[in-house]
Tab-separated table of C-alpha atoms and ligand atoms in Angstrom:
chain	number	residue	atom	x	y	z
A	1316	MET	CA	57.912	43.048	-66.679
A	1317	GLN	CA	55.001	45.415	-67.132
A	1318	ALA	CA	52.997	44.013	-64.258
A	1319	ARG	CA	55.203	45.545	-61.585
A	1320	THR	CA	54.563	49.072	-62.756
A	1321	TYR	CA	50.789	48.614	-62.784
A	1322	ARG	CA	49.160	51.241	-60.550
A	1323	LYS	CA	45.738	51.988	-59.202
A	1324	GLU	CA	44.391	54.927	-57.246
A	1325	VAL	CA	44.795	54.485	-53.506
A	1326	SER	CA	41.081	55.058	-52.942
A	1327	ASP	CA	40.371	51.945	-55.020
A	1328	SER	CA	41.410	49.533	-52.260
A	1329	THR	CA	38.919	46.667	-52.047
A	1330	ARG	CA	36.691	46.813	-48.992
A	1331	PHE	CA	34.673	44.040	-47.444
A	1332	VAL	CA	31.241	43.720	-45.931
A	1333	SER	CA	29.277	40.860	-44.368
A	1334	THR	CA	27.415	38.614	-46.826
A	1335	ARG	CA	24.400	39.239	-44.613
A	1336	ALA	CA	24.572	43.035	-44.938
A	1337	ILE	CA	25.390	43.465	-48.617
A	1338	PHE	CA	21.738	43.861	-49.634
A	1339	ARG	CA	20.637	45.777	-46.580
A	1340	LYS	CA	21.153	49.149	-48.177
A	1341	GLU	CA	20.396	51.199	-45.083
A	1342	GLU	CA	23.373	49.619	-43.352
A	1343	SER	CA	25.798	49.669	-46.216
A	1344	GLY	CA	28.993	51.406	-45.286
A	1345	ALA	CA	28.417	50.719	-41.604
A	1346	GLY	CA	30.127	47.354	-41.408
A	1347	GLU	CA	32.551	47.949	-44.253
A	1348	LEU	CA	36.192	47.117	-43.526
A	1349	GLY	CA	39.539	47.263	-45.278
A	1350	PHE	CA	41.373	44.015	-45.971
A	1351	ILE	CA	43.600	43.825	-42.888
A	1352	ASP	CA	40.762	44.749	-40.519
A	1353	ALA	CA	38.530	42.106	-42.119
A	1354	VAL	CA	41.357	39.582	-41.668
A	1355	PHE	CA	41.587	40.301	-37.937
A	1356	GLN	CA	37.799	40.340	-37.564
A	1357	GLY	CA	37.539	36.837	-39.138
A	1358	LEU	CA	33.788	36.313	-39.020
A	1359	ALA	CA	31.545	39.404	-39.365
A	1360	PRO	CA	29.747	40.365	-36.121
A	1361	ASP	CA	26.367	39.393	-37.653
A	1362	GLY	CA	27.664	35.867	-38.380
A	1363	GLY	CA	28.143	36.503	-42.118
A	1364	LEU	CA	31.342	36.122	-44.139
A	1365	TYR	CA	33.364	39.025	-45.494
A	1366	TYR	CA	32.799	39.668	-49.183
A	1367	PRO	CA	34.177	42.410	-51.497
A	1368	THR	CA	31.796	45.378	-51.817
A	1369	THR	CA	33.095	46.172	-55.302
A	1370	TYR	CA	35.136	44.293	-57.865
A	1371	VAL	CA	38.221	45.947	-59.283
A	1372	ASP	CA	38.911	45.163	-62.920
A	1373	LEU	CA	42.328	43.508	-63.118
A	1374	SER	CA	42.021	42.232	-66.687
A	1375	ASP	CA	44.707	44.626	-67.975
A	1376	LEU	CA	47.029	43.396	-65.266
A	1377	PHE	CA	46.326	39.754	-66.131
A	1378	ILE	CA	47.112	40.175	-69.813
A	1379	SER	CA	50.285	42.090	-68.971
A	1380	TYR	CA	51.926	38.957	-67.498
A	1381	ASP	CA	54.490	37.378	-69.752
A	1382	LYS	CA	55.362	33.732	-70.057
A	1383	ASP	CA	58.066	33.963	-67.403
A	1384	SER	CA	55.923	35.692	-64.767
A	1385	THR	CA	56.368	33.749	-61.538
A	1386	PHE	CA	53.816	32.929	-58.886
A	1387	ILE	CA	55.384	35.653	-56.725
A	1388	ASP	CA	55.048	38.160	-59.613
A	1389	VAL	CA	51.352	37.328	-59.972
A	1390	SER	CA	50.552	37.247	-56.261
A	1391	SER	CA	52.391	40.436	-55.375
A	1392	SER	CA	50.986	42.459	-58.278
A	1393	MET	CA	47.456	41.242	-57.458
A	1394	THR	CA	47.948	42.080	-53.767
A	1395	ARG	CA	49.083	45.559	-54.706
A	1396	ALA	CA	46.267	46.077	-57.219
A	1397	LEU	CA	43.550	44.810	-54.862
A	1398	PHE	CA	44.796	46.576	-51.722
A	1399	PRO	CA	46.775	49.653	-52.752
A	1400	SER	CA	46.053	51.544	-49.537
A	1401	GLU	CA	47.252	48.608	-47.388
A	1402	PHE	CA	50.431	47.680	-49.269
A	1403	ASN	CA	52.840	49.658	-51.410
A	1404	GLU	CA	54.699	47.815	-54.153
A	1405	SER	CA	57.643	46.686	-52.093
A	1406	GLU	CA	55.443	45.703	-49.136
A	1407	ALA	CA	53.242	43.589	-51.397
A	1408	ARG	CA	56.260	41.872	-52.862
A	1409	GLY	CA	57.858	41.354	-49.431
A	1410	LEU	CA	54.616	39.904	-48.097
A	1411	CYS	CA	54.353	37.369	-50.933
A	1412	GLU	CA	58.034	36.447	-50.818
A	1413	ARG	CA	57.756	35.719	-47.099
A	1414	ALA	CA	54.529	33.765	-47.539
A	1415	PHE	CA	55.306	31.737	-50.643
A	1416	HIS	CA	58.621	29.939	-50.305
A	1417	PHE	CA	56.917	27.180	-52.328
A	1418	THR	CA	55.058	27.352	-55.622
A	1419	THR	CA	52.551	25.536	-57.857
A	1420	GLU	CA	53.318	23.121	-60.663
A	1421	LEU	CA	51.372	22.242	-63.786
A	1422	HIS	CA	51.652	18.565	-64.545
A	1423	THR	CA	50.226	17.178	-67.787
A	1424	LEU	CA	48.761	13.700	-67.327
A	1425	ASN	CA	47.412	13.201	-70.851
A	1426	GLU	CA	45.597	14.976	-73.699
A	1427	GLU	CA	42.571	15.504	-71.526
A	1428	LEU	CA	43.890	16.144	-68.008
A	1429	THR	CA	46.407	18.541	-66.504
A	1430	LEU	CA	46.975	18.664	-62.751
A	1431	LEU	CA	47.557	21.987	-61.043
A	1432	GLU	CA	49.661	20.692	-58.144
A	1433	LEU	CA	49.073	22.753	-55.006
A	1434	PHE	CA	50.798	20.436	-52.541
A	1435	HIS	CA	54.406	21.602	-52.657
A	1436	GLY	CA	54.084	23.614	-49.437
A	1437	PRO	CA	55.136	22.509	-45.940
A	1438	SER	CA	51.981	20.568	-44.996
A	1439	CYS	CA	51.593	19.056	-48.499
A	1440	ALA	CA	48.108	20.476	-49.182
A	1441	PHE	CA	46.713	23.564	-50.910
A	1442	LYS	CA	45.717	25.040	-47.539
A	1443	ASP	CA	49.371	26.103	-47.149
A	1444	PHE	CA	48.799	28.956	-49.647
A	1445	GLY	CA	45.966	30.525	-47.676
A	1446	ALA	CA	47.447	29.902	-44.237
A	1447	SER	CA	50.877	31.237	-45.187
A	1448	TYR	CA	49.548	34.448	-46.723
A	1449	LEU	CA	47.266	35.008	-43.738
A	1450	ALA	CA	50.184	34.502	-41.331
A	1451	SER	CA	52.292	37.068	-43.189
A	1452	VAL	CA	49.469	39.623	-43.242
A	1453	MET	CA	48.919	39.183	-39.505
A	1454	GLU	CA	52.639	39.306	-38.741
A	1455	LYS	CA	52.896	42.642	-40.532
A	1456	ARG	CA	50.182	44.271	-38.400
A	1457	VAL	CA	51.504	42.736	-35.162
A	1458	HIS	CA	54.966	43.992	-35.982
A	1459	LYS	CA	53.724	47.497	-36.777
A	1460	GLU	CA	51.648	47.848	-33.606
A	1461	GLY	CA	54.017	45.991	-31.283
A	1462	LYS	CA	51.107	44.045	-29.763
A	1463	CYS	CA	51.146	40.282	-29.227
A	1464	ILE	CA	48.254	38.127	-30.401
A	1465	THR	CA	47.052	34.556	-29.922
A	1466	ILE	CA	45.603	32.507	-32.761
A	1467	LEU	CA	42.989	30.070	-31.524
A	1468	THR	CA	41.868	27.341	-33.889
A	1469	ALA	CA	40.104	23.971	-33.824
A	1470	THR	CA	41.037	21.300	-36.342
A	1471	SER	CA	39.947	17.849	-37.448
A	1472	GLY	CA	43.416	17.440	-38.958
A	1473	ASP	CA	44.349	19.176	-42.191
A	1474	THR	CA	43.682	22.832	-41.433
A	1475	GLY	CA	45.633	22.652	-38.182
A	1476	SER	CA	48.817	21.395	-39.801
A	1477	ALA	CA	48.785	24.136	-42.451
A	1478	VAL	CA	48.149	26.787	-39.772
A	1479	ALA	CA	50.858	25.382	-37.473
A	1480	GLN	CA	53.492	25.472	-40.216
A	1481	ALA	CA	52.405	28.890	-41.477
A	1482	PHE	CA	52.648	30.585	-38.059
A	1483	TYR	CA	55.688	28.678	-36.820
A	1484	GLU	CA	58.252	31.103	-35.343
A	1485	LYS	CA	56.191	34.190	-36.274
A	1486	GLN	CA	57.228	36.934	-33.840
A	1487	GLY	CA	54.567	38.104	-31.396
A	1488	ILE	CA	52.047	35.420	-32.372
A	1489	GLU	CA	51.208	32.430	-30.166
A	1490	VAL	CA	49.106	29.643	-31.680
A	1491	ILE	CA	46.763	27.308	-29.811
A	1492	ILE	CA	45.468	24.362	-31.826
A	1493	LEU	CA	42.704	22.166	-30.422
A	1494	TYR	CA	42.299	18.690	-31.868
A	1495	PRO	CA	40.098	15.744	-30.862
A	1496	SER	CA	42.073	13.061	-29.032
A	1497	GLY	CA	42.420	9.820	-31.013
A	1498	ARG	CA	40.535	11.184	-34.036
A	1499	VAL	CA	43.316	12.573	-36.228
A	1500	SER	CA	45.787	10.409	-38.177
A	1501	PRO	CA	49.198	9.694	-36.565
A	1502	LEU	CA	50.957	11.829	-39.176
A	1503	GLN	CA	48.499	14.712	-38.685
A	1504	GLU	CA	48.965	14.537	-34.918
A	1505	ARG	CA	52.736	14.737	-35.322
A	1506	GLN	CA	52.431	17.798	-37.576
A	1507	LEU	CA	50.437	19.523	-34.833
A	1508	THR	CA	52.442	18.437	-31.800
A	1509	CYS	CA	56.086	18.318	-32.905
A	1510	LEU	CA	56.864	21.881	-33.943
A	1511	GLY	CA	56.855	23.414	-30.460
A	1512	LYS	CA	58.059	26.997	-29.813
A	1513	ASN	CA	55.019	29.267	-30.448
A	1514	ILE	CA	52.795	26.369	-31.597
A	1515	HIS	CA	50.831	24.823	-28.709
A	1516	ALA	CA	48.770	21.690	-29.337
A	1517	PHE	CA	45.791	20.981	-27.067
A	1518	GLU	CA	44.635	17.366	-27.203
A	1519	VAL	CA	40.962	17.608	-26.282
A	1520	ASN	CA	39.188	14.696	-24.628
A	1521	GLY	CA	36.193	14.931	-26.979
A	1522	SER	CA	35.075	15.311	-30.597
A	1523	PHE	CA	35.893	17.934	-33.240
A	1524	ASP	CA	32.571	19.588	-32.383
A	1525	ASP	CA	33.727	19.905	-28.754
A	1526	CYS	CA	36.932	21.584	-29.968
A	1527	GLN	CA	34.922	24.020	-32.075
A	1528	TRP	CA	32.588	24.712	-29.188
A	1529	LEU	CA	35.504	25.564	-26.877
A	1530	VAL	CA	36.927	27.961	-29.466
A	1531	LYS	CA	33.584	29.651	-30.160
A	1532	ASN	CA	32.964	29.992	-26.459
A	1533	ALA	CA	36.352	31.651	-25.903
A	1534	PHE	CA	35.667	34.171	-28.686
A	1535	GLN	CA	32.440	35.201	-26.924
A	1536	ASN	CA	34.369	36.031	-23.757
A	1537	ASP	CA	35.462	39.661	-24.179
A	1538	GLU	CA	37.732	39.633	-21.153
A	1539	LEU	CA	39.614	36.599	-22.453
A	1540	LYS	CA	39.741	38.092	-25.952
A	1541	GLN	CA	41.331	41.268	-24.606
A	1542	LYS	CA	43.715	39.480	-22.274
A	1543	TYR	CA	45.311	37.198	-24.867
A	1544	GLY	CA	44.542	39.228	-28.017
A	1545	LEU	CA	42.575	36.335	-29.521
A	1546	SER	CA	42.299	36.044	-33.304
A	1547	SER	CA	41.137	33.279	-35.617
A	1548	ALA	CA	42.804	31.598	-38.610
A	1549	ASN	CA	39.599	29.869	-39.621
A	1550	SER	CA	39.123	28.685	-43.200
A	1551	ILE	CA	36.368	31.278	-43.696
A	1552	ASN	CA	38.885	34.096	-43.131
A	1553	ILE	CA	39.060	36.371	-46.183
A	1554	GLY	CA	42.846	36.416	-45.710
A	1555	ARG	CA	42.942	32.746	-46.655
A	1556	LEU	CA	40.500	33.052	-49.547
A	1557	VAL	CA	42.100	35.916	-51.492
A	1558	PRO	CA	45.528	34.230	-52.006
A	1559	GLN	CA	43.825	31.118	-53.369
A	1560	SER	CA	42.695	33.203	-56.349
A	1561	PHE	CA	46.352	33.855	-57.277
A	1562	TYR	CA	47.091	30.322	-58.477
A	1563	TYR	CA	44.127	30.325	-60.843
A	1564	VAL	CA	45.518	33.454	-62.500
A	1565	HIS	CA	49.074	32.105	-62.563
A	1566	ALA	CA	47.967	28.768	-64.083
A	1567	TRP	CA	45.770	30.528	-66.652
A	1568	ASN	CA	48.749	32.662	-67.663
A	1569	GLN	CA	51.066	29.674	-68.061
A	1570	LEU	CA	48.483	27.807	-70.145
A	1571	ARG	CA	47.750	30.870	-72.271
A	1572	HIS	CA	51.397	31.141	-73.240
A	1573	ARG	CA	51.435	27.464	-74.156
A	1574	ASN	CA	48.382	27.901	-76.377
A	1575	GLU	CA	46.545	25.100	-74.620
A	1576	GLY	CA	43.087	24.397	-76.070
A	1577	ASN	CA	39.692	25.059	-74.573
A	1578	TRP	CA	40.134	23.934	-70.990
A	1579	ILE	CA	38.148	24.277	-67.765
A	1580	PHE	CA	39.221	24.320	-64.091
A	1581	CYS	CA	37.897	21.460	-61.968
A	1582	VAL	CA	37.934	21.924	-58.187
A	1583	PRO	CA	37.622	19.073	-55.658
A	1584	SER	CA	35.437	20.792	-53.057
A	1585	GLY	CA	34.279	20.539	-49.452
A	1586	ASN	CA	33.715	23.945	-47.918
A	1587	PHE	CA	33.989	25.496	-51.406
A	1588	GLY	CA	36.651	28.027	-50.421
A	1589	ASN	CA	38.949	26.997	-53.231
A	1590	LEU	CA	36.188	27.148	-55.830
A	1591	THR	CA	34.925	30.517	-54.554
A	1592	ALA	CA	38.472	31.880	-54.919
A	1593	GLY	CA	38.485	30.803	-58.589
A	1594	LEU	CA	35.213	32.613	-59.197
A	1595	LEU	CA	36.542	35.725	-57.438
A	1596	ALA	CA	39.449	35.669	-59.910
A	1597	LYS	CA	36.817	35.579	-62.659
A	1598	GLN	CA	35.026	38.573	-61.110
A	1599	TRP	CA	38.354	40.414	-61.129
A	1600	GLY	CA	38.664	39.805	-64.854
A	1601	LEU	CA	40.152	36.339	-65.391
A	1602	PRO	CA	38.727	35.243	-68.750
A	1603	ILE	CA	37.195	31.915	-67.769
A	1604	THR	CA	33.498	31.100	-68.090
A	1605	HIS	CA	32.814	28.037	-65.927
A	1606	VAL	CA	34.428	26.084	-63.125
A	1607	LEU	CA	33.568	22.487	-62.291
A	1608	ALA	CA	32.584	21.575	-58.735
A	1609	ALA	CA	33.792	18.045	-57.933
A	1610	SER	CA	32.182	16.555	-54.832
A	1611	ASN	CA	32.473	13.226	-53.046
A	1612	ALA	CA	29.308	11.623	-51.656
A	1613	ASN	CA	28.616	14.914	-49.866
A	1614	ASP	CA	26.601	16.242	-52.761
A	1615	VAL	CA	24.623	19.302	-51.593
A	1616	VAL	CA	26.140	21.618	-54.194
A	1617	PRO	CA	25.804	19.299	-57.242
A	1618	LEU	CA	22.184	18.720	-56.132
A	1619	TYR	CA	21.636	22.460	-55.894
A	1620	LEU	CA	22.986	22.923	-59.418
A	1621	LYS	CA	20.572	20.272	-60.658
A	1622	SER	CA	17.430	21.275	-58.765
A	1623	GLY	CA	17.867	24.864	-57.584
A	1624	MET	CA	17.162	23.673	-54.041
A	1625	TYR	CA	19.875	24.051	-51.439
A	1626	MET	CA	19.513	21.492	-48.690
A	1627	PRO	CA	22.423	21.220	-46.250
A	1628	LYS	CA	22.634	17.902	-44.440
A	1629	LYS	CA	24.839	15.917	-42.078
A	1630	SER	CA	28.223	15.070	-43.563
A	1631	ILE	CA	29.046	11.525	-44.671
A	1632	PRO	CA	32.563	10.130	-44.042
A	1633	THR	CA	34.402	9.288	-47.295
A	1634	LEU	CA	37.904	8.443	-48.537
A	1635	ALA	CA	38.351	12.097	-49.556
A	1636	ASN	CA	37.805	13.133	-45.949
A	1637	ALA	CA	38.960	16.759	-46.194
A	1638	MET	CA	35.858	17.234	-48.366
A	1639	ASP	CA	33.396	15.661	-45.940
A	1640	VAL	CA	31.201	18.717	-45.506
A	1641	GLY	CA	27.409	18.644	-45.468
A	1642	SER	CA	26.876	22.375	-45.088
A	1643	PRO	CA	29.644	24.182	-47.013
A	1644	SER	CA	30.459	27.482	-45.316
A	1645	ASN	CA	31.362	29.296	-48.529
A	1646	PHE	CA	27.972	28.629	-50.126
A	1647	GLU	CA	26.932	31.911	-48.527
A	1648	ARG	CA	29.650	33.713	-50.493
A	1649	LEU	CA	28.665	31.976	-53.749
A	1650	GLU	CA	25.032	32.899	-53.200
A	1651	THR	CA	26.034	36.532	-52.622
A	1652	MET	CA	28.170	36.536	-55.761
A	1653	PHE	CA	25.332	35.238	-57.957
A	1654	ALA	CA	22.704	37.389	-56.256
A	1655	LEU	CA	24.818	40.431	-57.196
A	1656	GLU	CA	25.026	39.094	-60.754
A	1657	ALA	CA	21.258	38.613	-60.869
A	1658	VAL	CA	20.677	42.189	-59.711
A	1659	LYS	CA	23.106	43.404	-62.367
A	1660	GLN	CA	20.984	41.531	-64.915
A	1661	GLY	CA	17.924	43.422	-63.696
A	1662	ALA	CA	16.374	40.937	-61.225
A	1663	ASP	CA	14.546	42.390	-58.229
A	1664	TYR	CA	16.114	41.421	-54.919
A	1665	ASN	CA	12.727	41.539	-53.193
A	1666	ALA	CA	10.898	39.405	-55.748
A	1667	ASN	CA	9.519	36.056	-54.566
A	1668	ASP	CA	11.333	34.173	-57.266
A	1669	PHE	CA	14.692	35.904	-56.730
A	1670	GLY	CA	16.125	32.485	-55.778
A	1671	ASN	CA	15.467	31.285	-59.328
A	1672	PHE	CA	17.482	34.170	-60.697
A	1673	ILE	CA	20.385	33.316	-58.379
A	1674	HIS	CA	20.237	29.699	-59.584
A	1675	GLN	CA	20.206	30.795	-63.231
A	1676	GLU	CA	23.286	32.967	-62.658
A	1677	THR	CA	25.034	30.111	-60.821
A	1678	LEU	CA	24.557	27.820	-63.818
A	1679	LYS	CA	26.261	30.372	-66.059
A	1680	SER	CA	29.467	29.868	-64.028
A	1681	MET	CA	29.309	26.407	-62.506
A	1682	HIS	CA	28.687	22.813	-63.376
A	1683	GLY	CA	29.337	19.879	-61.100
A	1684	MET	CA	28.981	16.277	-60.102
A	1685	SER	CA	29.313	14.012	-57.082
A	1686	ILE	CA	31.047	10.607	-57.049
A	1687	SER	CA	31.095	7.667	-54.647
A	1688	ASP	CA	33.918	6.090	-52.617
A	1689	MET	CA	33.856	3.075	-54.942
A	1690	GLU	CA	34.468	5.386	-57.897
A	1691	ILE	CA	37.298	7.165	-56.034
A	1692	LYS	CA	39.057	3.821	-55.541
A	1693	GLU	CA	38.567	2.852	-59.176
A	1694	GLU	CA	39.882	6.224	-60.324
A	1695	ILE	CA	43.064	5.995	-58.201
A	1696	ALA	CA	43.604	2.493	-59.647
A	1697	HIS	CA	42.870	3.706	-63.193
A	1698	ILE	CA	45.344	6.597	-63.022
A	1699	TYR	CA	47.959	4.327	-61.471
A	1700	LYS	CA	47.466	1.685	-64.172
A	1701	THR	CA	47.466	4.061	-67.132
A	1702	HIS	CA	50.079	6.605	-65.985
A	1703	HIS	CA	52.017	4.927	-63.145
A	1704	GLU	CA	51.249	7.892	-60.942
A	1705	TYR	CA	49.629	8.235	-57.567
A	1706	ILE	CA	46.941	10.818	-56.932
A	1707	CYS	CA	45.323	11.555	-53.560
A	1708	PRO	CA	41.623	10.666	-53.074
A	1709	HIS	CA	40.581	14.332	-53.331
A	1710	THR	CA	42.397	14.817	-56.618
A	1711	ALA	CA	40.817	11.560	-57.835
A	1712	VAL	CA	37.371	13.082	-57.306
A	1713	GLY	CA	38.525	15.920	-59.581
A	1714	THR	CA	39.975	13.761	-62.354
A	1715	LEU	CA	36.947	11.465	-62.522
A	1716	VAL	CA	34.413	14.301	-62.472
A	1717	SER	CA	36.440	15.984	-65.248
A	1718	ARG	CA	36.546	12.854	-67.398
A	1719	LYS	CA	32.824	12.279	-66.967
A	1720	ILE	CA	31.834	15.864	-67.697
A	1721	LEU	CA	34.161	16.186	-70.700
A	1722	ALA	CA	32.221	13.270	-72.197
A	1723	GLU	CA	28.867	15.000	-71.621
A	1724	ALA	CA	26.883	17.014	-74.145
A	1725	TRP	CA	27.316	19.987	-71.781
A	1726	ALA	CA	31.095	20.062	-72.428
A	1727	LYS	CA	30.587	19.655	-76.167
A	1728	ARG	CA	28.074	22.478	-76.189
A	1729	HIS	CA	30.569	24.806	-74.491
A	1730	GLY	CA	33.529	23.542	-76.493
A	1731	TYR	CA	35.579	22.222	-73.559
A	1732	ASN	CA	38.029	19.472	-74.442
A	1733	LYS	CA	40.457	19.569	-71.496
A	1734	ALA	CA	40.376	20.001	-67.744
A	1735	VAL	CA	42.863	21.507	-65.323
A	1736	VAL	CA	42.256	19.676	-62.069
A	1737	LEU	CA	43.342	21.316	-58.819
A	1738	SER	CA	45.472	18.652	-57.152
A	1739	THR	CA	44.789	19.525	-53.541
A	1740	ALA	CA	47.041	17.173	-51.537
A	1741	HIS	CA	50.207	15.135	-51.918
A	1742	PRO	CA	49.371	11.428	-52.362
A	1743	ALA	CA	51.712	10.537	-49.481
A	1744	LYS	CA	49.344	12.278	-47.070
A	1745	PHE	CA	46.871	9.507	-47.813
A	1746	HIS	CA	49.376	6.710	-48.421
A	1747	GLU	CA	47.338	4.074	-46.532
A	1748	VAL	CA	44.412	4.429	-48.977
A	1749	ILE	CA	46.645	4.403	-52.046
A	1750	GLU	CA	48.781	1.473	-50.894
A	1751	ASP	CA	45.600	-0.500	-50.327
A	1752	ILE	CA	44.503	0.098	-53.905
A	1753	SER	CA	47.806	-0.063	-55.789
A	1754	GLY	CA	49.529	-2.734	-53.689
A	1755	THR	CA	52.718	-0.675	-53.827
A	1756	GLN	CA	54.524	1.481	-51.293
A	1757	VAL	CA	54.146	5.274	-51.550
A	1758	SER	CA	57.279	7.136	-50.527
A	1759	ILE	CA	56.831	9.907	-47.978
A	1760	PRO	CA	58.510	13.261	-48.764
A	1761	GLU	CA	61.128	14.430	-46.288
A	1762	ARG	CA	59.064	17.425	-45.150
A	1763	LEU	CA	56.481	14.986	-43.762
A	1764	ALA	CA	58.775	12.085	-42.811
A	1765	ARG	CA	60.910	14.315	-40.576
A	1766	PHE	CA	58.070	14.528	-38.052
A	1767	PHE	CA	58.563	10.892	-37.110
A	1768	ASP	CA	61.995	11.761	-35.676
A	1769	MET	CA	60.659	14.602	-33.540
A	1770	ASN	CA	59.174	14.667	-30.040
A	1771	PRO	CA	55.422	15.182	-29.819
A	1772	GLN	CA	54.191	17.512	-27.097
A	1773	ALA	CA	50.570	18.270	-26.311
A	1774	THR	CA	48.546	19.573	-23.385
A	1775	PHE	CA	45.742	17.168	-22.562
A	1776	VAL	CA	42.502	19.067	-21.886
A	1777	GLU	CA	39.054	17.950	-20.750
A	1778	ALA	CA	36.286	19.334	-23.003
A	1779	THR	CA	35.026	21.865	-20.455
A	1780	GLN	CA	35.352	25.630	-20.412
A	1781	ASP	CA	37.134	25.700	-17.029
A	1782	ALA	CA	39.706	23.085	-17.993
A	1783	PHE	CA	40.344	24.934	-21.255
A	1784	TYR	CA	40.767	28.357	-19.613
A	1785	ASP	CA	43.155	26.860	-17.026
A	1786	ALA	CA	45.244	25.306	-19.771
A	1787	LEU	CA	45.324	28.605	-21.688
A	1788	GLU	CA	46.524	30.417	-18.565
A	1789	LYS	CA	49.271	27.831	-17.994
A	1790	VAL	CA	50.562	28.024	-21.547
A	1791	LEU	CA	50.187	31.781	-22.173
A	1792	GLY	CA	50.302	32.999	-18.576
B	1139	LIG	C1	40.363	21.331	-47.525
B	1139	LIG	C2	40.594	20.384	-48.641
B	1139	LIG	C3	39.714	20.289	-49.746
B	1139	LIG	C4	38.431	21.093	-49.823
B	1139	LIG	O1	38.664	22.449	-50.045
B	1139	LIG	P1	37.491	23.532	-49.848
B	1139	LIG	O2	38.126	24.838	-50.070
B	1139	LIG	O3	37.017	23.337	-48.424
B	1139	LIG	O4	36.438	23.200	-50.818
B	1139	LIG	C5	40.037	19.435	-50.777
B	1139	LIG	N1	41.147	18.674	-50.732
B	1139	LIG	C6	42.013	18.719	-49.688
B	1139	LIG	C7	43.208	17.836	-49.691
B	1139	LIG	C8	41.783	19.576	-48.610
B	1139	LIG	O5	42.629	19.611	-47.585
């Protein structure tokens, strides 16, 4: 395969800078980091998110893939091409082989809809791809430097289980996961508390916000940071975002070799990490024009697309609860991406109406829609009735938004007649919702069911700084 012999100059390694510094010319260069450093930094010191300072053109690499190129082929060649000074060819391949012991699957539902199934990993959701790659990157550095680190993360359920599985038994890395007592599902709680070994679950007597506050607070304590070597595996970490771009490229390549028609990716979105990763793939040369943003009742991004006004608000609980986000963290990355596009088109960054230019650029790459809980239920029932298949509530947001938009004049104007919907979670993860709607029993895959035979173990912690620090000392000592 040609792809493996693809080479770039070492000096071309992608570097990252805070979204909040990218236009402050006088500071450019100052906060610029290589990939692995940006991974360990997590959030930029100024509160911004890491974003590539330059885009490498990988279009030659993409068209060099043949019809048998595997997900590992795509991910390792992209890793190598993006970060040649961090990983040589065999390191890139080793990294991806360790991270991805699971893959994606394309599943054709009908003429109009194909699902890109991203739930074949250990926690049954797409977050496994990002978490697993991040864990392997961190393991490599820890191994090389012989230092031990502690990952500290707060979860409302889904992120924690992907992180727990990804870091399980990683040498030199301890993981502390804080979750709100009584507010995660029984299956989610088991995924956090049953693994043991280097995975330590803290059951916090408080809300998810309390958990996040405890984590933030710990990261501001330099002494504590030093002592335990604290690092974050947060969903805003660039080390989780980059690998999510790989499955867009892999799916595009598979569809290209099948001569599928004029299709568009549709992404069920909450924090918009997944969708941002698709647009990064486009910036790196993937020949797609638009992606569809599919939102539940939390509709800030579809409203922005319509009006040009971005108004974050409090999140609303829905059936697609992993997408219940009122202020999507990756909007800052999207805004940066389209601001850079606007500047490239000649817009003046300091102009009063620069926001309009950003909005115009956004519309060249995105279209979207929000749907209600009632519609989610109807869509799950519709897919079950017509295809005898279960889809999770998040995927249902994607299939319905796709069907609606494909019927719009917008799709006709751009020639789209098919959608590839990112299927973000296994239906069994949300079996209660689906059983309610379909009246049938959803079988639970073994990799989830096994948790019910294991012993849960958690440290109960009051939501105060002192109680938390004491518990940390006891566990990590
Ligand atoms: C996290 C999650 C989403 C939302 O992904 P973002 O990258 O935050 O937009 C969608 N579906 C499922 C099942 C998830 O776990």
